[in-house]
Amino acid sequence: AVSAQGGRSVRIEQIEGRRVGPDDCELVKSEGSHDDQRPVSVVVCTRNRGDRATHAVRSVLASVKVSLDVIVIDQSERDDTQRAFAELGHDARVRYLRSDTVGVSRARNIGLGLARHPIVLFVDDDVTVPDTWADIQSRAIESVDDAAICFCSVIAGPHDGELGFVPGHDVARFA
């Protein structure tokens, strides 16, 4: 199904607890895909975040040195997140899927099943990443033959009392 919002359209797939794979989505070659760029799929799972979830995706889309396949799995109860992603409907690198499933693990498994590339990165919907993040993470995975997973630290931003955010702190490690 395709939904039009504000003159733009976004491809929306309904997933109702069934197994899905790449054939369940329209395959679109990334605009700006270059042979010298590393192909990377990035999965962003979201639930009831509205337009805040688009900040994470926009930061991923700013990535350099990679050819992106961004998969957004939306498990929201309302349509505000779907409306927010409608403005990204013109970007062939983004596939937005609405899912009736609940739980980040289920959403990640759906995204993993839809990934087009052998390197799949996951980013939470409430963070932004630097433009080198996807390149650095994918090179780290490629550099080790037996690597199946790679993760990085999250650097907390400054405290924002209005949002209720309490930044993390480093804990000394003892050997």
PDB file of C-alpha atoms in Angstrom:
ATOM      1  CA  ALA A   1       0.000   0.000   0.000  1.00  0.00           C
ATOM      2  CA  VAL A   2       1.153   3.524  -0.674  1.00  0.00           C
ATOM      3  CA  SER A   3      -0.006   6.407   1.495  1.00  0.00           C
ATOM      4  CA  ALA A   4       0.157  10.022   0.387  1.00  0.00           C
ATOM      5  CA  GLN A   5       0.923  12.645   2.998  1.00  0.00           C
ATOM      6  CA  GLY A   6       1.398  16.287   2.088  1.00  0.00           C
ATOM      7  CA  GLY A   7       2.008  15.540  -1.601  1.00  0.00           C
ATOM      8  CA  ARG A   8       4.629  12.872  -0.927  1.00  0.00           C
ATOM      9  CA  SER A   9       4.186   9.142  -0.696  1.00  0.00           C
ATOM     10  CA  VAL A  10       5.688   6.463   1.489  1.00  0.00           C
ATOM     11  CA  ARG A  11       5.567   2.738   0.886  1.00  0.00           C
ATOM     12  CA  ILE A  12       3.792   1.043   3.779  1.00  0.00           C
ATOM     13  CA  GLU A  13       3.714  -2.700   4.320  1.00  0.00           C
ATOM     14  CA  GLN A  14       1.424  -4.317   6.844  1.00  0.00           C
ATOM     15  CA  ILE A  15       3.061  -7.220   8.650  1.00  0.00           C
ATOM     16  CA  GLU A  16       0.699  -9.279  10.738  1.00  0.00           C
ATOM     17  CA  GLY A  17       2.772 -11.820  12.641  1.00  0.00           C
ATOM     18  CA  ARG A  18       3.876 -13.665   9.512  1.00  0.00           C
ATOM     19  CA  ARG A  19       7.369 -14.458   8.320  1.00  0.00           C
ATOM     20  CA  VAL A  20       8.596 -11.833   5.877  1.00  0.00           C
ATOM     21  CA  GLY A  21      11.603 -11.617   3.637  1.00  0.00           C
ATOM     22  CA  PRO A  22      13.101  -9.347   0.988  1.00  0.00           C
ATOM     23  CA  ASP A  23      10.504 -10.445  -1.575  1.00  0.00           C
ATOM     24  CA  ASP A  24       7.819  -8.826   0.585  1.00  0.00           C
ATOM     25  CA  CYS A  25       9.127  -5.348  -0.194  1.00  0.00           C
ATOM     26  CA  GLU A  26       9.599  -3.485  -3.406  1.00  0.00           C
ATOM     27  CA  LEU A  27      13.262  -3.667  -4.362  1.00  0.00           C
ATOM     28  CA  VAL A  28      14.607  -0.251  -5.238  1.00  0.00           C
ATOM     29  CA  LYS A  29      18.243   0.444  -6.045  1.00  0.00           C
ATOM     30  CA  SER A  30      19.645   3.244  -3.945  1.00  0.00           C
ATOM     31  CA  GLU A  31      19.998   6.550  -5.666  1.00  0.00           C
ATOM     32  CA  GLY A  32      23.615   7.563  -5.528  1.00  0.00           C
ATOM     33  CA  SER A  33      24.799   3.983  -5.039  1.00  0.00           C
ATOM     34  CA  HIS A  34      28.420   3.710  -6.093  1.00  0.00           C
ATOM     35  CA  ASP A  35      30.569   0.628  -6.554  1.00  0.00           C
ATOM     36  CA  ASP A  36      33.264   2.074  -4.275  1.00  0.00           C
ATOM     37  CA  GLN A  37      30.829   2.428  -1.377  1.00  0.00           C
ATOM     38  CA  ARG A  38      30.376  -0.385   1.132  1.00  0.00           C
ATOM     39  CA  PRO A  39      26.800  -1.777   0.995  1.00  0.00           C
ATOM     40  CA  VAL A  40      25.192  -1.632   4.452  1.00  0.00           C
ATOM     41  CA  SER A  41      21.666  -2.268   5.699  1.00  0.00           C
ATOM     42  CA  VAL A  42      20.576  -0.291   8.764  1.00  0.00           C
ATOM     43  CA  VAL A  43      17.518  -1.289  10.804  1.00  0.00           C
ATOM     44  CA  VAL A  44      15.698   1.284  12.938  1.00  0.00           C
ATOM     45  CA  CYS A  45      12.877  -0.053  15.121  1.00  0.00           C
ATOM     46  CA  THR A  46      10.374   2.399  16.534  1.00  0.00           C
ATOM     47  CA  ARG A  47       7.206   2.505  18.599  1.00  0.00           C
ATOM     48  CA  ASN A  48       5.093   5.587  19.343  1.00  0.00           C
ATOM     49  CA  ARG A  49       7.941   8.061  18.758  1.00  0.00           C
ATOM     50  CA  GLY A  50       6.226  10.265  16.190  1.00  0.00           C
ATOM     51  CA  ASP A  51       8.527  12.646  14.363  1.00  0.00           C
ATOM     52  CA  ARG A  52      11.317  12.122  16.907  1.00  0.00           C
ATOM     53  CA  ALA A  53      12.163   8.814  15.207  1.00  0.00           C
ATOM     54  CA  THR A  54      12.953  10.596  11.943  1.00  0.00           C
ATOM     55  CA  HIS A  55      15.968  12.297  13.578  1.00  0.00           C
ATOM     56  CA  ALA A  56      17.716   8.925  13.925  1.00  0.00           C
ATOM     57  CA  VAL A  57      16.977   8.014  10.315  1.00  0.00           C
ATOM     58  CA  ARG A  58      18.091  11.395   8.984  1.00  0.00           C
ATOM     59  CA  SER A  59      21.399  11.006  10.819  1.00  0.00           C
ATOM     60  CA  VAL A  60      21.889   7.569   9.226  1.00  0.00           C
ATOM     61  CA  LEU A  61      21.018   8.970   5.783  1.00  0.00           C
ATOM     62  CA  ALA A  62      23.851  11.499   6.166  1.00  0.00           C
ATOM     63  CA  SER A  63      26.339   8.598   6.269  1.00  0.00           C
ATOM     64  CA  VAL A  64      29.420   8.758   4.078  1.00  0.00           C
ATOM     65  CA  LYS A  65      31.368   6.017   2.264  1.00  0.00           C
ATOM     66  CA  VAL A  66      28.450   3.536   2.375  1.00  0.00           C
ATOM     67  CA  SER A  67      25.582   2.573   0.094  1.00  0.00           C
ATOM     68  CA  LEU A  68      22.570   2.461   2.389  1.00  0.00           C
ATOM     69  CA  ASP A  69      19.489   0.292   2.710  1.00  0.00           C
ATOM     70  CA  VAL A  70      17.560   1.730   5.673  1.00  0.00           C
ATOM     71  CA  ILE A  71      14.685  -0.323   7.044  1.00  0.00           C
ATOM     72  CA  VAL A  72      12.278   1.291   9.516  1.00  0.00           C
ATOM     73  CA  ILE A  73      10.026  -1.100  11.429  1.00  0.00           C
ATOM     74  CA  ASP A  74       7.205   0.860  13.061  1.00  0.00           C
ATOM     75  CA  GLN A  75       5.201  -0.891  15.779  1.00  0.00           C
ATOM     76  CA  SER A  76       3.310   2.241  16.799  1.00  0.00           C
ATOM     77  CA  GLU A  77      -0.268   2.193  18.018  1.00  0.00           C
ATOM     78  CA  ARG A  78      -1.014   5.552  16.374  1.00  0.00           C
ATOM     79  CA  ASP A  79      -0.362   6.984  12.910  1.00  0.00           C
ATOM     80  CA  ASP A  80       1.826   9.966  13.905  1.00  0.00           C
ATOM     81  CA  THR A  81       5.081   8.079  13.279  1.00  0.00           C
ATOM     82  CA  GLN A  82       3.818   6.966   9.867  1.00  0.00           C
ATOM     83  CA  ARG A  83       2.906  10.556   8.984  1.00  0.00           C
ATOM     84  CA  ALA A  84       6.354  11.735  10.094  1.00  0.00           C
ATOM     85  CA  PHE A  85       8.066   9.226   7.810  1.00  0.00           C
ATOM     86  CA  ALA A  86       5.933  10.255   4.824  1.00  0.00           C
ATOM     87  CA  GLU A  87       8.320  13.162   4.243  1.00  0.00           C
ATOM     88  CA  LEU A  88      11.142  10.638   3.678  1.00  0.00           C
ATOM     89  CA  GLY A  89       9.090   8.724   1.092  1.00  0.00           C
ATOM     90  CA  HIS A  90      11.064  10.242  -1.770  1.00  0.00           C
ATOM     91  CA  ASP A  91      14.313   8.656  -0.582  1.00  0.00           C
ATOM     92  CA  ALA A  92      14.722   5.257  -2.263  1.00  0.00           C
ATOM     93  CA  ARG A  93      17.200   4.225   0.440  1.00  0.00           C
ATOM     94  CA  VAL A  94      14.427   4.097   3.050  1.00  0.00           C
ATOM     95  CA  ARG A  95      11.851   1.350   3.404  1.00  0.00           C
ATOM     96  CA  TYR A  96       9.176   2.006   6.013  1.00  0.00           C
ATOM     97  CA  LEU A  97       7.165  -0.949   7.266  1.00  0.00           C
ATOM     98  CA  ARG A  98       4.242  -0.801   9.657  1.00  0.00           C
ATOM     99  CA  SER A  99       4.041  -3.913  11.827  1.00  0.00           C
ATOM    100  CA  ASP A 100       1.296  -5.165  14.123  1.00  0.00           C
ATOM    101  CA  THR A 101       3.928  -7.051  16.110  1.00  0.00           C
ATOM    102  CA  VAL A 102       5.119  -5.821  19.500  1.00  0.00           C
ATOM    103  CA  GLY A 103       8.652  -5.912  20.899  1.00  0.00           C
ATOM    104  CA  VAL A 104      11.998  -4.652  19.731  1.00  0.00           C
ATOM    105  CA  SER A 105      13.357  -8.195  19.252  1.00  0.00           C
ATOM    106  CA  ARG A 106      10.537  -9.037  16.855  1.00  0.00           C
ATOM    107  CA  ALA A 107      11.038  -5.761  15.018  1.00  0.00           C
ATOM    108  CA  ARG A 108      14.780  -6.372  14.710  1.00  0.00           C
ATOM    109  CA  ASN A 109      14.164  -9.881  13.358  1.00  0.00           C
ATOM    110  CA  ILE A 110      11.756  -8.508  10.748  1.00  0.00           C
ATOM    111  CA  GLY A 111      14.338  -5.891   9.748  1.00  0.00           C
ATOM    112  CA  LEU A 112      17.089  -8.492   9.605  1.00  0.00           C
ATOM    113  CA  GLY A 113      14.935 -10.650   7.337  1.00  0.00           C
ATOM    114  CA  LEU A 114      14.399  -7.712   4.985  1.00  0.00           C
ATOM    115  CA  ALA A 115      18.045  -6.590   4.828  1.00  0.00           C
ATOM    116  CA  ARG A 116      19.499  -6.500   1.333  1.00  0.00           C
ATOM    117  CA  HIS A 117      23.152  -6.466   2.358  1.00  0.00           C
ATOM    118  CA  PRO A 118      25.315  -8.918   4.324  1.00  0.00           C
ATOM    119  CA  ILE A 119      26.302  -6.251   6.859  1.00  0.00           C
ATOM    120  CA  VAL A 120      23.340  -5.189   8.982  1.00  0.00           C
ATOM    121  CA  LEU A 121      23.592  -2.438  11.576  1.00  0.00           C
ATOM    122  CA  PHE A 122      20.992  -1.559  14.196  1.00  0.00           C
ATOM    123  CA  VAL A 123      20.435   1.885  15.646  1.00  0.00           C
ATOM    124  CA  ASP A 124      17.864   2.899  18.240  1.00  0.00           C
ATOM    125  CA  ASP A 125      15.180   5.406  17.301  1.00  0.00           C
ATOM    126  CA  ASP A 126      16.164   7.893  19.993  1.00  0.00           C
ATOM    127  CA  VAL A 127      19.773   8.502  18.998  1.00  0.00           C
ATOM    128  CA  THR A 128      21.620  10.240  16.211  1.00  0.00           C
ATOM    129  CA  VAL A 129      24.853   8.941  14.739  1.00  0.00           C
ATOM    130  CA  PRO A 130      27.839  10.744  13.208  1.00  0.00           C
ATOM    131  CA  ASP A 131      28.135  10.560   9.420  1.00  0.00           C
ATOM    132  CA  THR A 132      31.067   8.118   9.738  1.00  0.00           C
ATOM    133  CA  TRP A 133      29.223   5.659  12.047  1.00  0.00           C
ATOM    134  CA  ALA A 134      28.005   3.195   9.396  1.00  0.00           C
ATOM    135  CA  ASP A 135      31.381   3.170   7.632  1.00  0.00           C
ATOM    136  CA  ILE A 136      33.345   2.610  10.854  1.00  0.00           C
ATOM    137  CA  GLN A 137      31.001  -0.123  12.105  1.00  0.00           C
ATOM    138  CA  SER A 138      30.913  -1.951   8.766  1.00  0.00           C
ATOM    139  CA  ARG A 139      34.714  -1.830   8.415  1.00  0.00           C
ATOM    140  CA  ALA A 140      35.038  -3.222  11.949  1.00  0.00           C
ATOM    141  CA  ILE A 141      32.790  -6.156  11.028  1.00  0.00           C
ATOM    142  CA  GLU A 142      34.614  -6.784   7.725  1.00  0.00           C
ATOM    143  CA  SER A 143      38.027  -6.704   9.385  1.00  0.00           C
ATOM    144  CA  VAL A 144      37.402  -9.849  11.433  1.00  0.00           C
ATOM    145  CA  ASP A 145      36.520 -13.046   9.579  1.00  0.00           C
ATOM    146  CA  ASP A 146      34.643 -14.603  12.492  1.00  0.00           C
ATOM    147  CA  ALA A 147      32.808 -11.451  13.586  1.00  0.00           C
ATOM    148  CA  ALA A 148      29.072 -11.758  13.896  1.00  0.00           C
ATOM    149  CA  ILE A 149      28.363  -8.738  16.059  1.00  0.00           C
ATOM    150  CA  CYS A 150      29.923  -5.379  16.786  1.00  0.00           C
ATOM    151  CA  PHE A 151      28.744  -2.677  19.153  1.00  0.00           C
ATOM    152  CA  CYS A 152      29.909   0.699  20.325  1.00  0.00           C
ATOM    153  CA  SER A 153      29.553   3.034  23.262  1.00  0.00           C
ATOM    154  CA  VAL A 154      26.872   5.668  23.347  1.00  0.00           C
ATOM    155  CA  ILE A 155      28.110   9.058  24.434  1.00  0.00           C
ATOM    156  CA  ALA A 156      25.444  10.820  26.466  1.00  0.00           C
ATOM    157  CA  GLY A 157      24.523  14.337  25.519  1.00  0.00           C
ATOM    158  CA  PRO A 158      24.193  17.185  27.994  1.00  0.00           C
ATOM    159  CA  HIS A 159      21.474  17.021  30.627  1.00  0.00           C
ATOM    160  CA  ASP A 160      18.140  18.451  29.498  1.00  0.00           C
ATOM    161  CA  GLY A 161      15.930  18.951  32.551  1.00  0.00           C
ATOM    162  CA  GLU A 162      12.885  19.770  30.421  1.00  0.00           C
ATOM    163  CA  LEU A 163      13.036  16.391  28.701  1.00  0.00           C
ATOM    164  CA  GLY A 164      13.869  14.499  31.865  1.00  0.00           C
ATOM    165  CA  PHE A 165      17.064  13.107  30.358  1.00  0.00           C
ATOM    166  CA  VAL A 166      19.766  12.076  32.789  1.00  0.00           C
ATOM    167  CA  PRO A 167      23.077  11.498  31.022  1.00  0.00           C
ATOM    168  CA  GLY A 168      25.100   8.408  31.765  1.00  0.00           C
ATOM    169  CA  HIS A 169      28.438   8.357  33.449  1.00  0.00           C
ATOM    170  CA  ASP A 170      31.601   6.350  33.041  1.00  0.00           C
ATOM    171  CA  VAL A 171      32.284   3.636  35.573  1.00  0.00           C
ATOM    172  CA  ALA A 172      35.888   2.812  36.297  1.00  0.00           C
ATOM    173  CA  ARG A 173      36.833  -0.672  35.108  1.00  0.00           C
ATOM    174  CA  PHE A 174      39.009  -2.847  37.211  1.00  0.00           C
ATOM    175  CA  ALA A 175      41.122  -5.632  35.796  1.00  0.00           C
TER     176      ALA A 175
END
